[in-house]
XYZ file of C-alpha atoms in Angstrom:
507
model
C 36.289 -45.929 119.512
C 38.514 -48.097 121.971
C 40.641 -50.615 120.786
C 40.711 -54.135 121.731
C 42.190 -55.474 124.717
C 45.341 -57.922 124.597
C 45.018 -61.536 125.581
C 46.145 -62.887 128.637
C 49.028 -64.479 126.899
C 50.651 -61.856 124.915
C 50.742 -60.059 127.925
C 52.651 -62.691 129.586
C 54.997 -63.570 126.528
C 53.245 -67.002 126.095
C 53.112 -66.486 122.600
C 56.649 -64.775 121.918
C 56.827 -67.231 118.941
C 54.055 -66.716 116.988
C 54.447 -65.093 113.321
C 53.899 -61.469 113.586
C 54.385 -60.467 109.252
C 53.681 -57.328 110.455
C 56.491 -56.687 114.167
C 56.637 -53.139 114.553
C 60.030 -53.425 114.770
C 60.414 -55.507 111.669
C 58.520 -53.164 109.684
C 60.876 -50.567 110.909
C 64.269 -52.216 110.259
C 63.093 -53.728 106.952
C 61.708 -50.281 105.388
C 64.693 -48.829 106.953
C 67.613 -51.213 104.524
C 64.724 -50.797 101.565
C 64.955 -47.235 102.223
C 68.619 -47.067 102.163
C 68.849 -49.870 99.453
C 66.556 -46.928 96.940
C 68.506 -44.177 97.945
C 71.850 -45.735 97.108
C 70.198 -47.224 93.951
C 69.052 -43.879 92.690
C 72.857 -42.053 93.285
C 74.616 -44.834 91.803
C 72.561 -45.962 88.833
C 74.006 -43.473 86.090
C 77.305 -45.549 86.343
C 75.439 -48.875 86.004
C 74.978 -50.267 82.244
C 71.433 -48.951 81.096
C 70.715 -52.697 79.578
C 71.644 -55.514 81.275
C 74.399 -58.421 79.684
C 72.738 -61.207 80.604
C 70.707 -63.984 79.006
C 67.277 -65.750 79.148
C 67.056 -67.808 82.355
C 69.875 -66.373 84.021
C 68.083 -65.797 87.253
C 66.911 -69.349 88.429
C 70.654 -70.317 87.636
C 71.826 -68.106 90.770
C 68.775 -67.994 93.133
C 66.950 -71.205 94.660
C 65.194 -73.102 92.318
C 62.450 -74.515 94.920
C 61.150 -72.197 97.458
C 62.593 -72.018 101.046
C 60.913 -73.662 103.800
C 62.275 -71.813 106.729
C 62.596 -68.378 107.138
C 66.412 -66.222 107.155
C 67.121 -63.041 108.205
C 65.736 -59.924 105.501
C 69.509 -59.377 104.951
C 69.942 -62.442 103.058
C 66.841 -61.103 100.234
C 68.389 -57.433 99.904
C 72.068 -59.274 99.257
C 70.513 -61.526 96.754
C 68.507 -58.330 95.304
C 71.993 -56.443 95.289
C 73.849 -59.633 93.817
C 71.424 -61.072 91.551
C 67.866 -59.171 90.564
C 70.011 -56.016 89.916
C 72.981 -56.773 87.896
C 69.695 -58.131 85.333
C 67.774 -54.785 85.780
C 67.436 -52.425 82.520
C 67.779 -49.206 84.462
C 64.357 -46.846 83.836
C 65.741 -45.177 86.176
C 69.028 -44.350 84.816
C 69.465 -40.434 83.161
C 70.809 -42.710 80.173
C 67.758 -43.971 79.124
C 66.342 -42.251 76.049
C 63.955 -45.676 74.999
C 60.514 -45.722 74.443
C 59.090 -43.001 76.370
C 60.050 -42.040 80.145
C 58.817 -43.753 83.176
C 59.141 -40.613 85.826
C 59.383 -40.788 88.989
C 59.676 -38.721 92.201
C 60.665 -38.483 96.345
C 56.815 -37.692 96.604
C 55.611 -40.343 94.585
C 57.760 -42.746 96.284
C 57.052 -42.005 99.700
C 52.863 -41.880 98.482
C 53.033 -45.304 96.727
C 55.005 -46.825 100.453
C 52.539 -45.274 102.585
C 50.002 -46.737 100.106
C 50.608 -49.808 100.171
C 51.536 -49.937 103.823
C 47.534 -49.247 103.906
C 46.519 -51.465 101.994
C 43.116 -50.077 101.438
C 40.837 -52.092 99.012
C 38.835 -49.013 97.557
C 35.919 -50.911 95.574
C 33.178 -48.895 97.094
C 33.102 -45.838 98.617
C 32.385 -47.560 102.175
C 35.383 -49.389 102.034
C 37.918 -46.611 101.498
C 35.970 -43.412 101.901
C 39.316 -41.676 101.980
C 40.857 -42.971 99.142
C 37.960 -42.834 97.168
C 37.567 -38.953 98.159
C 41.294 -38.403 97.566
C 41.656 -40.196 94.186
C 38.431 -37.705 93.189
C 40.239 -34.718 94.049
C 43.714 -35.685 92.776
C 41.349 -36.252 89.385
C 40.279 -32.619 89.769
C 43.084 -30.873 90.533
C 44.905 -32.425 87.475
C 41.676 -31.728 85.257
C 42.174 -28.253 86.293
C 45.806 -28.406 85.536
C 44.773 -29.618 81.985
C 42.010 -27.014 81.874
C 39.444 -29.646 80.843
C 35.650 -28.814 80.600
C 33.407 -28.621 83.866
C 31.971 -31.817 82.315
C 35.234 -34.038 83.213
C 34.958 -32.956 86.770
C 34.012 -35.197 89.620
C 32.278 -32.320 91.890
C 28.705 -33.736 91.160
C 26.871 -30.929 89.205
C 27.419 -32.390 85.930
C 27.785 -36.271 86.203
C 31.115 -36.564 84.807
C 34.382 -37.695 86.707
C 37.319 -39.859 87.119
C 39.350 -43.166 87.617
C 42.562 -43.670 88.336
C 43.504 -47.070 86.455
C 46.638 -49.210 86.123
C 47.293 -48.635 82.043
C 46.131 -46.785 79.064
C 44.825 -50.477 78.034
C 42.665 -50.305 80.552
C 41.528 -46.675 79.608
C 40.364 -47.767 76.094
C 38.891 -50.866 77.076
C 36.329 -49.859 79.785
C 35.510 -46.912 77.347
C 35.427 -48.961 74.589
C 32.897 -51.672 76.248
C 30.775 -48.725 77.377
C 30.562 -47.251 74.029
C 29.827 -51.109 72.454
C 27.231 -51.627 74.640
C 25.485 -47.914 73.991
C 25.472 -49.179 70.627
C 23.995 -52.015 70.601
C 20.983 -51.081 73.558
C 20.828 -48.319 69.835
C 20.965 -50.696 67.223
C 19.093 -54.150 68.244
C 20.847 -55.509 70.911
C 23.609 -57.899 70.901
C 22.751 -59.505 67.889
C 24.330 -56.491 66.410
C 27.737 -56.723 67.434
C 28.813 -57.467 64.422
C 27.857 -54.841 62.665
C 29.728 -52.008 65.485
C 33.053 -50.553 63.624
C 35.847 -48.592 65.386
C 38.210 -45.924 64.079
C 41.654 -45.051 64.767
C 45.002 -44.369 62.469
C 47.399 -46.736 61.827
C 49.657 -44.846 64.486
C 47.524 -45.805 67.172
C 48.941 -47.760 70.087
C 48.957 -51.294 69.699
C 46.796 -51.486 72.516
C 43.792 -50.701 71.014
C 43.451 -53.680 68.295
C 44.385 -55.938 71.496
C 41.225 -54.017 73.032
C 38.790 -54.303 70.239
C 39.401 -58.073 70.535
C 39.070 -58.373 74.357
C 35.562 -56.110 73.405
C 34.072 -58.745 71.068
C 34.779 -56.254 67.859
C 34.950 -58.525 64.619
C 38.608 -57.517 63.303
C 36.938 -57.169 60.188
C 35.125 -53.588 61.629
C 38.548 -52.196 63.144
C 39.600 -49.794 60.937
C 43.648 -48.272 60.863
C 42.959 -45.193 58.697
C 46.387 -45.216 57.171
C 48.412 -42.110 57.767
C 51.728 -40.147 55.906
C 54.125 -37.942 56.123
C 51.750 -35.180 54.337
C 50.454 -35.268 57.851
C 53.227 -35.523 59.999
C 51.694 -39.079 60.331
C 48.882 -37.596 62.222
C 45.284 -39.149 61.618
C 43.569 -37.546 58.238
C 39.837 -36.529 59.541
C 39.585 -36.392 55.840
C 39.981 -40.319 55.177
C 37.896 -40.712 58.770
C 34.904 -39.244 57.263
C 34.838 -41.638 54.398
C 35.693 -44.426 55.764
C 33.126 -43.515 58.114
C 30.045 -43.041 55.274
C 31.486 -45.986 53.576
C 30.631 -47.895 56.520
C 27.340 -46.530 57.645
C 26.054 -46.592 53.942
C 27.288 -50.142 54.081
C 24.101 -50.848 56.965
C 27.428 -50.568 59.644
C 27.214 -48.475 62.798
C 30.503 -46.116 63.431
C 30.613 -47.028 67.621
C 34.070 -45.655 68.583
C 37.202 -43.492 67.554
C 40.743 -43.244 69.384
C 42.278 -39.838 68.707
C 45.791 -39.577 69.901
C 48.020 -36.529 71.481
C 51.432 -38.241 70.562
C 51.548 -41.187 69.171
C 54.467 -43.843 70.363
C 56.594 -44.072 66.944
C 56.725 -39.990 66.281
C 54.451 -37.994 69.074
C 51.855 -37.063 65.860
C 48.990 -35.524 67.475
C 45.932 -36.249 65.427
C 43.466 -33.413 65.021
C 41.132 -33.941 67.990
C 38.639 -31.046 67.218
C 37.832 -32.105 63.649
C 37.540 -35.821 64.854
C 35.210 -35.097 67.272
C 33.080 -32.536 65.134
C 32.894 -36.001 62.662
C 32.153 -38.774 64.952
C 29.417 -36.780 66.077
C 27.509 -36.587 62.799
C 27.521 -40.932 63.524
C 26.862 -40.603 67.277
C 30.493 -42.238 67.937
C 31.932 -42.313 71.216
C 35.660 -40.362 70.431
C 38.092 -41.122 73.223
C 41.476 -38.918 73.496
C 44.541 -41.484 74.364
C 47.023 -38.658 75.852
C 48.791 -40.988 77.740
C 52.316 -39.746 77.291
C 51.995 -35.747 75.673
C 48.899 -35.226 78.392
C 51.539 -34.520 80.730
C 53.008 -31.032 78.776
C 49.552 -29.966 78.359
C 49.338 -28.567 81.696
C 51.650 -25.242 80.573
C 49.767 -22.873 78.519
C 52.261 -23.491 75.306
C 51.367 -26.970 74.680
C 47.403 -26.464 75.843
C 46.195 -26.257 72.066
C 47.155 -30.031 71.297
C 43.895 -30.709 73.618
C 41.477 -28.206 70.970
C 38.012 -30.001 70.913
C 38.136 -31.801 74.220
C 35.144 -30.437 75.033
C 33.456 -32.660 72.824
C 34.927 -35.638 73.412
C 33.427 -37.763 75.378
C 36.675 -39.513 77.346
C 40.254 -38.862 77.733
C 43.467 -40.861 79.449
C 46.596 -39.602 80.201
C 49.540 -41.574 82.210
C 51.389 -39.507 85.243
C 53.448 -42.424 85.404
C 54.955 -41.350 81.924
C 55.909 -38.070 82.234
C 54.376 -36.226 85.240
C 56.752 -37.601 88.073
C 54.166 -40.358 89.296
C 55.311 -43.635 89.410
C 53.669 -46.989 87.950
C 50.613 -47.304 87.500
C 48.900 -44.608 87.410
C 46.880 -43.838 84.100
C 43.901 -41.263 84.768
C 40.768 -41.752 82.950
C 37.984 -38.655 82.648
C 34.483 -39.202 80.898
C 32.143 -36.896 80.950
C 29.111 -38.855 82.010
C 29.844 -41.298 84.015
C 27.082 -43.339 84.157
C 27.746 -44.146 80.457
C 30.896 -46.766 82.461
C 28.460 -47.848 85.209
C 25.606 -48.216 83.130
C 28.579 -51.406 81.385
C 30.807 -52.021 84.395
C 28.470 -52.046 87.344
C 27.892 -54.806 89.849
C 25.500 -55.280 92.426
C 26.081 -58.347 94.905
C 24.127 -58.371 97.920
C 27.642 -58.383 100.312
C 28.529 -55.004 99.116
C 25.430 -53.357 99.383
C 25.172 -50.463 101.575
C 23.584 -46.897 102.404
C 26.089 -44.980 101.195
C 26.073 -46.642 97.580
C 22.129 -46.981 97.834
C 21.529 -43.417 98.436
C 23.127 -42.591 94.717
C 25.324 -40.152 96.723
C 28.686 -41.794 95.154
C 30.134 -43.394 92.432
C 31.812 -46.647 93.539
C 35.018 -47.055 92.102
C 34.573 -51.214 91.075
C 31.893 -49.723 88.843
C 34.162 -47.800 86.417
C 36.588 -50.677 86.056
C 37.474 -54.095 85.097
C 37.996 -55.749 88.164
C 36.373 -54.817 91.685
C 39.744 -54.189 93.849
C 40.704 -51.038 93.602
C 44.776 -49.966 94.553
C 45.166 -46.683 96.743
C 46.962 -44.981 93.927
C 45.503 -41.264 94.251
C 47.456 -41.058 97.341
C 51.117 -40.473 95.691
C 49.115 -38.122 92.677
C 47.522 -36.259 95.616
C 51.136 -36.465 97.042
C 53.227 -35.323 93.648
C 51.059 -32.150 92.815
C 50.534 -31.183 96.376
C 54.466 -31.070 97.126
C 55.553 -29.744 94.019
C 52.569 -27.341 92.653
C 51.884 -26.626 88.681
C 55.078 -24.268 88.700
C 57.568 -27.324 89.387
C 55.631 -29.948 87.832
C 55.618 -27.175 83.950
C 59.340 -26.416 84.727
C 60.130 -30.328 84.444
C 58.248 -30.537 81.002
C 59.603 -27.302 79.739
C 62.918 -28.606 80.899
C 63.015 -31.926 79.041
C 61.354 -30.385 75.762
C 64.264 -27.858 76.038
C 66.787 -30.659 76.089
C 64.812 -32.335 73.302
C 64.981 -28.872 70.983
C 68.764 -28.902 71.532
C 69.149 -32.813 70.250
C 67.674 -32.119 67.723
C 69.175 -28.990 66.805
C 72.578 -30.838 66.884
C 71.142 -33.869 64.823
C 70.028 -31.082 61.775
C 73.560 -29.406 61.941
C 75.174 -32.343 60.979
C 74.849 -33.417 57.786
C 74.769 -37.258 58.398
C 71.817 -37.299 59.660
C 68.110 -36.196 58.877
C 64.890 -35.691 61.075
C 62.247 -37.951 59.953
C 59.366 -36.045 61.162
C 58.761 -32.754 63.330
C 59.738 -33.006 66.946
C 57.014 -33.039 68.831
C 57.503 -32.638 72.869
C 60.529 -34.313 73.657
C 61.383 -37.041 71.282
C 63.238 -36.962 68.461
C 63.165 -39.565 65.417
C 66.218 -39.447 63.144
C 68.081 -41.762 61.294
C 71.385 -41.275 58.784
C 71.075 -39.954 55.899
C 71.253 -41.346 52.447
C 74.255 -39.962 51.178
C 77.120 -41.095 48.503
C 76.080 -44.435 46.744
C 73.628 -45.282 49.896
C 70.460 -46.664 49.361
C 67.670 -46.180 51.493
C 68.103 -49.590 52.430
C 71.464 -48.998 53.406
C 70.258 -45.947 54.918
C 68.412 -48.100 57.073
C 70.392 -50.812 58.029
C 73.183 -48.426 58.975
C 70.829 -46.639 61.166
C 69.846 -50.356 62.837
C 73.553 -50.776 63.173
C 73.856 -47.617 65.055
C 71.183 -48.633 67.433
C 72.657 -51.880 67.909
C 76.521 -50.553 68.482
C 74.684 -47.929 71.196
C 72.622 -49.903 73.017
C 75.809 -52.763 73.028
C 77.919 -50.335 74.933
C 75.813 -50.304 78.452
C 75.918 -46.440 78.251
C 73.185 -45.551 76.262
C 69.309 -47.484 75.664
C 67.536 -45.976 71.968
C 64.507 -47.680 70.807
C 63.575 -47.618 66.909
C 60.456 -47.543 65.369
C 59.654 -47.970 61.189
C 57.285 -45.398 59.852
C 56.655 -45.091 56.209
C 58.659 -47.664 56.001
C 61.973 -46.326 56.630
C 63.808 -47.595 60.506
C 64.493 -44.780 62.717
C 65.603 -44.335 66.172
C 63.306 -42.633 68.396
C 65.530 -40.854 71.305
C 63.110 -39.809 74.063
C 63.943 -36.947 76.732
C 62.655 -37.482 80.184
C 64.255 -39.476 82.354
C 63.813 -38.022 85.771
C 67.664 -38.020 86.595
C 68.062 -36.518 82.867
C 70.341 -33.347 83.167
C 71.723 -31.700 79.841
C 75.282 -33.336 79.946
C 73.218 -36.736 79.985
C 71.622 -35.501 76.362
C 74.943 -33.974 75.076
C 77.002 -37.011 76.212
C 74.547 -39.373 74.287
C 74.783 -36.639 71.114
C 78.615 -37.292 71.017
C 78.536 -41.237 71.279
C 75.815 -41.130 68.842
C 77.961 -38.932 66.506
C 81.639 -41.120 67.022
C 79.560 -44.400 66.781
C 77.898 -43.605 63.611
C 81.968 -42.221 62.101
C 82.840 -45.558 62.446
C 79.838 -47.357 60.665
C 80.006 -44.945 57.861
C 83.745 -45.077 57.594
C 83.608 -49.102 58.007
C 81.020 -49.075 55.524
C 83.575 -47.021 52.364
C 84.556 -49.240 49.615
């Protein structure tokens, strides 16, 4: 294939002024400062304040307030990105953040995600990006593998099953959950019925999933938090599932769909996914896994067993972006049959047909998701596991559970403190103790205080969470800058700030 010849006039210069958004040379200088910009950013942010002091609204006060007109030189947006947009950042990237769970990141992934969207490939159907679509299948499989996941989650066409690589776990339980509805209902009359579908999941679930079941059509009435304890390390009860379950079939209800999650966001619980699935099959329930953080540890051997009784689920996310060095988004999606998502999601306009997607010979991507356009993002998995292998990509996770075990070792030693529930992975929930004349309400609110006087000093970020309903502060290992003097640093502000709260707090 030859490529076009130039007109007349750009070969004379006649059109030297014409916008080129895409100048060779601009492309070059630009990456070049954006390049430099990252670099510097990523050696220098440990000294920058994890949270930023600044207030709502603070950013139209110091950039332009109506949009330019003319153009200025790229220097002028990377000064007002160094002066402005960063000194409001909270710093992800910074090896002192220990808040909600890690967002991990990488050289590979970087440089995948640039030469991504440099691309630019819109990968609805396999016609349109046959590379990306290929590559994003593989990148599925060789993580499946990693995960040691059935032959039924594979994408290599013998057993129907595969993969999609999505923006969010949201999106995960949504296009499963709208599959699973409308399996249901072609079951149980038809759409007249969808108020009789009911969904399962504990009350540790991610918040996502009641937003979900609403943007599915499920009557709030039929969603069902099976309330968990500390009896089970706040892990779902399959127990209470099963009844709740009868209850509602006996009740002329139809069971449709249960979440099971491998580490829930307030304590990493892992509910029991084996004996969930062995239930929801007695009520022909679709049972999706949401592994979206503590997927990620599950490829080395020692963790492996939190995934028991995959093999009859019948979906599972997990988020690279999280914890396996992949950058956002990038949530991986496997189901088993695939066209159980087509058969909901599929669309069929006469401008996208063509031979490849006639023949049945491929799975178009825009089937298995919400919206049609599809993002290039298997490029910078492909890129993370095929520059790094399983041996670097285990050593990270066995790393940053290793600096997790010694936290918590230090937060049992001293006697001010108390672990609220196991660790699991790598984050630890503690809070102080109840000691002296304390109350477990002042228990609590000197443990809010504590996360308060941390997060006020720019060197630290904790989160919290309430569980059972005691407040506790959930300190999460995994920050890819994270070394061990980051952890014990944080251990000895933790222990001075919380001195002075208990000593302020004496009669």
């Amino acid at each position: 294939m030859g490529s076009l010849p130039l007109p007349e006039s750009a070969i004379n210069g006649a059109d030297a002024d014409v916008f080129r958004p895409l100048d060779p040379d601009d492309v070059r200088t630009y990456l070049h400062k954006a390049v430099d910009f990252v670099a510097d950013y990523l050696q220098s942010v440990e000294s920058l304040p994890v949270l930023p002091s600044v207030e709502p609204g603070y950013l139209r006060r110091l950039l332009n307030p109506s949009p330019p007109t003319s153009s200025a030189p790229f220097d002028v947006a990377m000064k007002e990105l160094r002066d402005s947009v960063l000194p409001g950042t909270t710093h992800w990237a910074s090896p002192n953040f220990f808040a909600f769970f890690p967002a991990t990141n990488s050289a590979a992934a970087i440089a995948g995600d640039l030469v991504a969207s440099a691309m630019n490939t819109v990968g609805f159907t396999w016609q349109s990006a046959p590379a990306a679509t290929e590559l994003e299948s593989l990148a599925l499989d060789w993580l499946a593998h990693l995960l040691c996941l059935p032959p039924p989650f594979m994408s290599d066409g013998a057993t129907g099953g595969g993969g999609v690589i999505l923006g969010t776990t949201s999106e995960a339980m949504l296009v499963t959950l709208v599959a699973a509805r409308d399996a249901a209902l072609r079951r149980h009359g038809g759409a007249a019925g969808l108020q009789r579908l009911t969904v399962y999941a504990s009350d540790q679930t991610h918040s996502a999933f009641f937003k979900v079941c609403r943007l599915a059509g499920i009557d709030t009435a039929n969603v069902r938090a099976i309330p968990t304890s500390a009896a089970t390390s706040y892990a779902l009860d399959a127990a209470a599932l099963h009844r709740r379950m009868e209850e509602d079939a006996g009740a002329g209800l139809v069971p449709t769909y249960v979440c099971a999650t491998v580490g829930t966001t307030s304590t990493n619980a892992v509910d029991p996914v084996g004996a969930i699935a062995d239930i929801a099959t007695i009520f022909n329930a679709w049972v999706h896994i949401d592994a979206a953080y503590a997927g990620a540890a599950c490829i080395c051997p020692e963790f492996r067993h939190h995934l028991a009784g995959v093999e009859c689920a019948d979906s599972i996310s997990m988020s690279p972006h999280k914890w396996l060095l992949t950058c956002l988004d990038c949530t991986c999606l496997w189901v088993r049959d695939t066209g159980r998502l087509t058969d909901s999601l599929e669309t069929k306009p006469e401008y996208l047909r063509n031979d490849v997607t006639d023949s049945g010979d491929v799975t178009d991507i825009k089937d298995m998701q919400v919206g049609v356009g599809h993002r290039f993002r298997g490029l910078k998995l492909w890129m993370v596991m095929r520059t790094y292998g399983a041996a670097k990509l285990q050593q990270h996770i066995r790393s940053d559970v290793a600096m997790a075990k010694m936290f918590e070792e230090g937060v049992r030693s001293d006697d001010r403190f108390e672990v609220v529930v196991p660790r699991n992975f790598a984050l630890v929930c503690f809070r102080i103790r109840v000691c002296g004349d304390m109350t477990e309400e002042d228990a609590d609110e000197a443990s809010r205080e504590l996360m308060g006087t941390l997060n006020g000093t720019g060197k630290v970020f904790v989160a919290h969470t309430v569980v059972g309903g005691r407040f506790m502060l959930r300190f999460a290992v995994g920050s890819t800058l994270q070394e061990e003097r980051h952890v014990r640093g944080a251990w000895e502000l933790i222990r001075k700030m919380t001195g002075e709260i208990l000593h302020g707090r004496q009669p």
